[in-house]
GROMACS .gro file of N, CA, C and O in nm:
model
  272
    1UNK      N    1   1.579  -1.368   0.869
    1UNK     CA    2   1.456  -1.288   0.907
    1UNK      C    3   1.352  -1.236   0.728
    1UNK      O    4   1.476  -1.155   0.738
    2UNK      N    5   1.325  -1.254   0.661
    2UNK     CA    6   1.270  -1.207   0.544
    2UNK      C    7   1.120  -1.150   0.550
    2UNK      O    8   1.078  -1.198   0.650
    3UNK      N    9   1.083  -1.051   0.507
    3UNK     CA   10   0.955  -0.985   0.477
    3UNK      C   11   0.851  -1.124   0.477
    3UNK      O   12   0.766  -1.077   0.537
    4UNK      N   13   0.885  -1.193   0.412
    4UNK     CA   14   0.777  -1.333   0.343
    4UNK      C   15   0.767  -1.421   0.509
    4UNK      O   16   0.628  -1.462   0.497
    5UNK      N   17   0.849  -1.414   0.614
    5UNK     CA   18   0.825  -1.513   0.676
    5UNK      C   19   0.792  -1.445   0.776
    5UNK      O   20   0.794  -1.477   0.903
    6UNK      N   21   0.775  -1.268   0.815
    6UNK     CA   22   0.756  -1.207   0.921
    6UNK      C   23   0.577  -1.238   0.919
    6UNK      O   24   0.481  -1.227   0.834
    7UNK      N   25   0.537  -1.218   1.045
    7UNK     CA   26   0.482  -1.209   1.142
    7UNK      C   27   0.333  -1.117   1.111
    7UNK      O   28   0.416  -0.942   1.092
    8UNK      N   29   0.259  -1.088   1.091
    8UNK     CA   30   0.221  -0.928   1.083
    8UNK      C   31   0.221  -0.792   1.152
    8UNK      O   32   0.230  -0.743   1.058
    9UNK      N   33   0.246  -0.843   1.238
    9UNK     CA   34   0.296  -0.728   1.341
    9UNK      C   35   0.421  -0.717   1.306
    9UNK      O   36   0.456  -0.546   1.292
   10UNK      N   37   0.494  -0.791   1.231
   10UNK     CA   38   0.639  -0.767   1.223
   10UNK      C   39   0.666  -0.653   1.106
   10UNK      O   40   0.692  -0.594   1.070
   11UNK      N   41   0.556  -0.690   1.054
   11UNK     CA   42   0.532  -0.654   0.834
   11UNK      C   43   0.521  -0.540   0.917
   11UNK      O   44   0.591  -0.467   0.825
   12UNK      N   45   0.404  -0.507   0.980
   12UNK     CA   46   0.370  -0.399   1.019
   12UNK      C   47   0.451  -0.237   1.058
   12UNK      O   48   0.492  -0.174   1.000
   13UNK      N   49   0.548  -0.328   1.107
   13UNK     CA   50   0.694  -0.225   1.144
   13UNK      C   51   0.790  -0.166   1.036
   13UNK      O   52   0.819  -0.096   1.018
   14UNK      N   53   0.727  -0.311   0.942
   14UNK     CA   54   0.880  -0.289   0.872
   14UNK      C   55   0.818  -0.146   0.745
   14UNK      O   56   0.908  -0.091   0.686
   15UNK      N   57   0.732  -0.171   0.697
   15UNK     CA   58   0.624  -0.121   0.604
   15UNK      C   59   0.578   0.024   0.606
   15UNK      O   60   0.548   0.102   0.554
   16UNK      N   61   0.573   0.032   0.787
   16UNK     CA   62   0.525   0.171   0.807
   16UNK      C   63   0.628   0.261   0.819
   16UNK      O   64   0.738   0.269   0.865
   17UNK      N   65   0.571   0.395   0.746
   17UNK     CA   66   0.712   0.489   0.764
   17UNK      C   67   0.608   0.639   0.811
   17UNK      O   68   0.528   0.707   0.756
   18UNK      N   69   0.713   0.661   0.926
   18UNK     CA   70   0.605   0.764   1.033
   18UNK      C   71   0.613   0.903   0.940
   18UNK      O   72   0.554   1.015   0.945
   19UNK      N   73   0.688   0.910   0.810
   19UNK     CA   74   0.734   1.025   0.733
   19UNK      C   75   0.551   1.094   0.669
   19UNK      O   76   0.532   1.214   0.643
   20UNK      N   77   0.463   0.971   0.614
   20UNK     CA   78   0.331   0.965   0.637
   20UNK      C   79   0.233   0.965   0.692
   20UNK      O   80   0.264   0.869   0.780
   21UNK      N   81   0.094   1.022   0.637
   21UNK     CA   82  -0.010   1.008   0.741
   21UNK      C   83  -0.055   0.845   0.717
   21UNK      O   84   0.012   0.773   0.646
   22UNK      N   85  -0.122   0.838   0.766
   22UNK     CA   86  -0.220   0.669   0.784
   22UNK      C   87  -0.366   0.720   0.801
   22UNK      O   88  -0.366   0.828   0.833
   23UNK      N   89  -0.479   0.646   0.787
   23UNK     CA   90  -0.579   0.635   0.824
   23UNK      C   91  -0.606   0.572   0.909
   23UNK      O   92  -0.768   0.476   0.915
   24UNK      N   93  -0.556   0.525   1.014
   24UNK     CA   94  -0.555   0.394   1.134
   24UNK      C   95  -0.591   0.260   1.023
   24UNK      O   96  -0.497   0.225   0.977
   25UNK      N   97  -0.732   0.219   1.081
   25UNK     CA   98  -0.750   0.115   0.988
   25UNK      C   99  -0.859   0.092   0.915
   25UNK      O  100  -0.883  -0.006   0.869
   26UNK      N  101  -0.868   0.195   0.872
   26UNK     CA  102  -0.969   0.234   0.755
   26UNK      C  103  -0.939   0.244   0.632
   26UNK      O  104  -0.893   0.324   0.538
   27UNK      N  105  -0.898   0.116   0.623
   27UNK     CA  106  -0.841   0.057   0.441
   27UNK      C  107  -0.908   0.148   0.291
   27UNK      O  108  -0.845   0.198   0.210
   28UNK      N  109  -1.033   0.143   0.350
   28UNK     CA  110  -1.078   0.186   0.221
   28UNK      C  111  -1.072   0.366   0.235
   28UNK      O  112  -1.069   0.397   0.098
   29UNK      N  113  -1.078   0.404   0.345
   29UNK     CA  114  -1.030   0.549   0.336
   29UNK      C  115  -0.876   0.566   0.277
   29UNK      O  116  -0.877   0.677   0.159
   30UNK      N  117  -0.808   0.534   0.336
   30UNK     CA  118  -0.624   0.504   0.291
   30UNK      C  119  -0.628   0.449   0.120
   30UNK      O  120  -0.578   0.570   0.042
   31UNK      N  121  -0.703   0.386   0.039
   31UNK     CA  122  -0.717   0.325  -0.046
   31UNK      C  123  -0.773   0.443  -0.171
   31UNK      O  124  -0.737   0.480  -0.257
   32UNK      N  125  -0.888   0.523  -0.122
   32UNK     CA  126  -0.960   0.670  -0.191
   32UNK      C  127  -0.863   0.747  -0.192
   32UNK      O  128  -0.855   0.813  -0.309
   33UNK      N  129  -0.799   0.812  -0.099
   33UNK     CA  130  -0.663   0.877  -0.115
   33UNK      C  131  -0.611   0.877  -0.195
   33UNK      O  132  -0.552   0.943  -0.246
   34UNK      N  133  -0.516   0.715  -0.222
   34UNK     CA  134  -0.429   0.725  -0.284
   34UNK      C  135  -0.516   0.717  -0.445
   34UNK      O  136  -0.444   0.801  -0.476
   35UNK      N  137  -0.617   0.700  -0.451
   35UNK     CA  138  -0.669   0.719  -0.579
   35UNK      C  139  -0.698   0.840  -0.635
   35UNK      O  140  -0.644   0.920  -0.741
   36UNK      N  141  -0.725   0.895  -0.536
   36UNK     CA  142  -0.747   1.048  -0.551
   36UNK      C  143  -0.586   1.132  -0.562
   36UNK      O  144  -0.561   1.216  -0.687
   37UNK      N  145  -0.521   1.090  -0.525
   37UNK     CA  146  -0.435   1.149  -0.508
   37UNK      C  147  -0.336   1.129  -0.662
   37UNK      O  148  -0.264   1.184  -0.668
   38UNK      N  149  -0.346   0.976  -0.711
   38UNK     CA  150  -0.302   0.943  -0.835
   38UNK      C  151  -0.353   0.992  -0.954
   38UNK      O  152  -0.287   1.037  -1.017
   39UNK      N  153  -0.499   1.023  -0.923
   39UNK     CA  154  -0.588   1.145  -1.014
   39UNK      C  155  -0.573   1.274  -1.043
   39UNK      O  156  -0.612   1.302  -1.087
   40UNK      N  157  -0.531   1.293  -0.959
   40UNK     CA  158  -0.432   1.441  -0.991
   40UNK      C  159  -0.333   1.412  -1.060
   40UNK      O  160  -0.239   1.573  -1.099
   41UNK      N  161  -0.232   1.337  -1.069
   41UNK     CA  162  -0.124   1.342  -1.170
   41UNK      C  163  -0.129   1.346  -1.307
   41UNK      O  164  -0.254   1.322  -1.345
   42UNK      N  165  -0.078   1.425  -1.349
   42UNK     CA  166  -0.084   1.407  -1.529
   42UNK      C  167  -0.111   1.290  -1.559
   42UNK      O  168  -0.065   1.182  -1.535
   43UNK      N  169  -0.212   1.251  -1.663
   43UNK     CA  170  -0.263   1.127  -1.739
   43UNK      C  171  -0.136   1.061  -1.747
   43UNK      O  172  -0.192   0.924  -1.761
   44UNK      N  173  -0.069   1.101  -1.785
   44UNK     CA  174   0.092   1.050  -1.889
   44UNK      C  175   0.129   0.951  -1.771
   44UNK      O  176   0.190   0.844  -1.791
   45UNK      N  177   0.109   0.978  -1.591
   45UNK     CA  178   0.145   0.965  -1.523
   45UNK      C  179   0.081   0.808  -1.433
   45UNK      O  180   0.142   0.743  -1.329
   46UNK      N  181  -0.073   0.818  -1.467
   46UNK     CA  182  -0.176   0.810  -1.372
   46UNK      C  183  -0.153   0.629  -1.376
   46UNK      O  184  -0.140   0.603  -1.271
   47UNK      N  185  -0.156   0.590  -1.524
   47UNK     CA  186  -0.129   0.469  -1.565
   47UNK      C  187   0.022   0.369  -1.510
   47UNK      O  188  -0.030   0.295  -1.378
   48UNK      N  189   0.111   0.453  -1.466
   48UNK     CA  190   0.217   0.380  -1.391
   48UNK      C  191   0.216   0.411  -1.220
   48UNK      O  192   0.280   0.287  -1.179
   49UNK      N  193   0.159   0.471  -1.177
   49UNK     CA  194   0.153   0.514  -1.075
   49UNK      C  195   0.044   0.402  -0.997
   49UNK      O  196   0.059   0.304  -0.899
   50UNK      N  197  -0.071   0.391  -1.076
   50UNK     CA  198  -0.184   0.294  -1.034
   50UNK      C  199  -0.102   0.129  -1.032
   50UNK      O  200  -0.143   0.057  -0.977
   51UNK      N  201  -0.076   0.106  -1.147
   51UNK     CA  202   0.010  -0.037  -1.194
   51UNK      C  203   0.131  -0.091  -1.020
   51UNK      O  204   0.090  -0.162  -0.981
   52UNK      N  205   0.182   0.059  -0.984
   52UNK     CA  206   0.252   0.017  -0.909
   52UNK      C  207   0.209   0.019  -0.786
   52UNK      O  208   0.253  -0.060  -0.698
   53UNK      N  209   0.097   0.052  -0.737
   53UNK     CA  210   0.010   0.061  -0.618
   53UNK      C  211  -0.024  -0.053  -0.614
   53UNK      O  212  -0.067  -0.135  -0.486
   54UNK      N  213  -0.095  -0.066  -0.688
   54UNK     CA  214  -0.184  -0.242  -0.689
   54UNK      C  215  -0.099  -0.341  -0.684
   54UNK      O  216  -0.117  -0.450  -0.643
   55UNK      N  217   0.070  -0.340  -0.755
   55UNK     CA  218   0.149  -0.464  -0.714
   55UNK      C  219   0.209  -0.422  -0.574
   55UNK      O  220   0.181  -0.566  -0.549
   56UNK      N  221   0.195  -0.310  -0.532
   56UNK     CA  222   0.252  -0.325  -0.404
   56UNK      C  223   0.121  -0.389  -0.274
   56UNK      O  224   0.156  -0.464  -0.199
   57UNK      N  225  -0.007  -0.328  -0.315
   57UNK     CA  226  -0.117  -0.341  -0.220
   57UNK      C  227  -0.094  -0.502  -0.274
   57UNK      O  228  -0.119  -0.617  -0.157
   58UNK      N  229  -0.082  -0.576  -0.390
   58UNK     CA  230  -0.159  -0.724  -0.375
   58UNK      C  231  -0.002  -0.806  -0.325
   58UNK      O  232  -0.019  -0.917  -0.251
   59UNK      N  233   0.121  -0.762  -0.340
   59UNK     CA  234   0.246  -0.815  -0.279
   59UNK      C  235   0.154  -0.861  -0.103
   59UNK      O  236   0.203  -0.878  -0.059
   60UNK      N  237   0.149  -0.710  -0.066
   60UNK     CA  238   0.113  -0.717   0.092
   60UNK      C  239   0.032  -0.830   0.096
   60UNK      O  240   0.018  -0.825   0.260
   61UNK      N  241  -0.101  -0.837   0.059
   61UNK     CA  242  -0.163  -0.905   0.071
   61UNK      C  243  -0.166  -1.041   0.085
   61UNK      O  244  -0.179  -1.129   0.137
   62UNK      N  245  -0.027  -1.122  -0.084
   62UNK     CA  246  -0.004  -1.249  -0.066
   62UNK      C  247   0.056  -1.282   0.061
   62UNK      O  248   0.098  -1.360   0.134
   63UNK      N  249   0.139  -1.163   0.105
   63UNK     CA  250   0.263  -1.131   0.262
   63UNK      C  251   0.157  -1.222   0.346
   63UNK      O  252   0.189  -1.267   0.447
   64UNK      N  253   0.069  -1.143   0.367
   64UNK     CA  254  -0.064  -1.152   0.507
   64UNK      C  255  -0.126  -1.321   0.458
   64UNK      O  256  -0.130  -1.330   0.582
   65UNK      N  257  -0.135  -1.327   0.330
   65UNK     CA  258  -0.227  -1.481   0.325
   65UNK      C  259  -0.130  -1.578   0.393
   65UNK      O  260  -0.181  -1.663   0.490
   66UNK      N  261   0.043  -1.601   0.362
   66UNK     CA  262   0.106  -1.726   0.376
   66UNK      C  263   0.139  -1.644   0.529
   66UNK      O  264   0.167  -1.789   0.570
   67UNK      N  265   0.144  -1.523   0.585
   67UNK     CA  266   0.155  -1.541   0.713
   67UNK      C  267   0.101  -1.576   0.882
   67UNK      O  268   0.080  -1.606   0.930
   68UNK      N  269  -0.036  -1.607   0.784
   68UNK     CA  270  -0.138  -1.639   0.877
   68UNK      C  271  -0.180  -1.791   0.882
   68UNK      O  272  -0.154  -1.892   0.859
   0.00000   0.00000   0.00000
């Protein structure tokens, strides 16, 4: 089984890292916290981190669309 063929429940188990906190199902709160953390970085690192974060979010979105 690959990540692309997992159902949403399987995908959630694979990508959840207990080491880090979450915001339950409040996606907006998590998104705002991500941006706040990135904005605390030195300016030279912000663009790279924003790019990486949004590539990851877009990829998860694509996987969720395919799995439905």
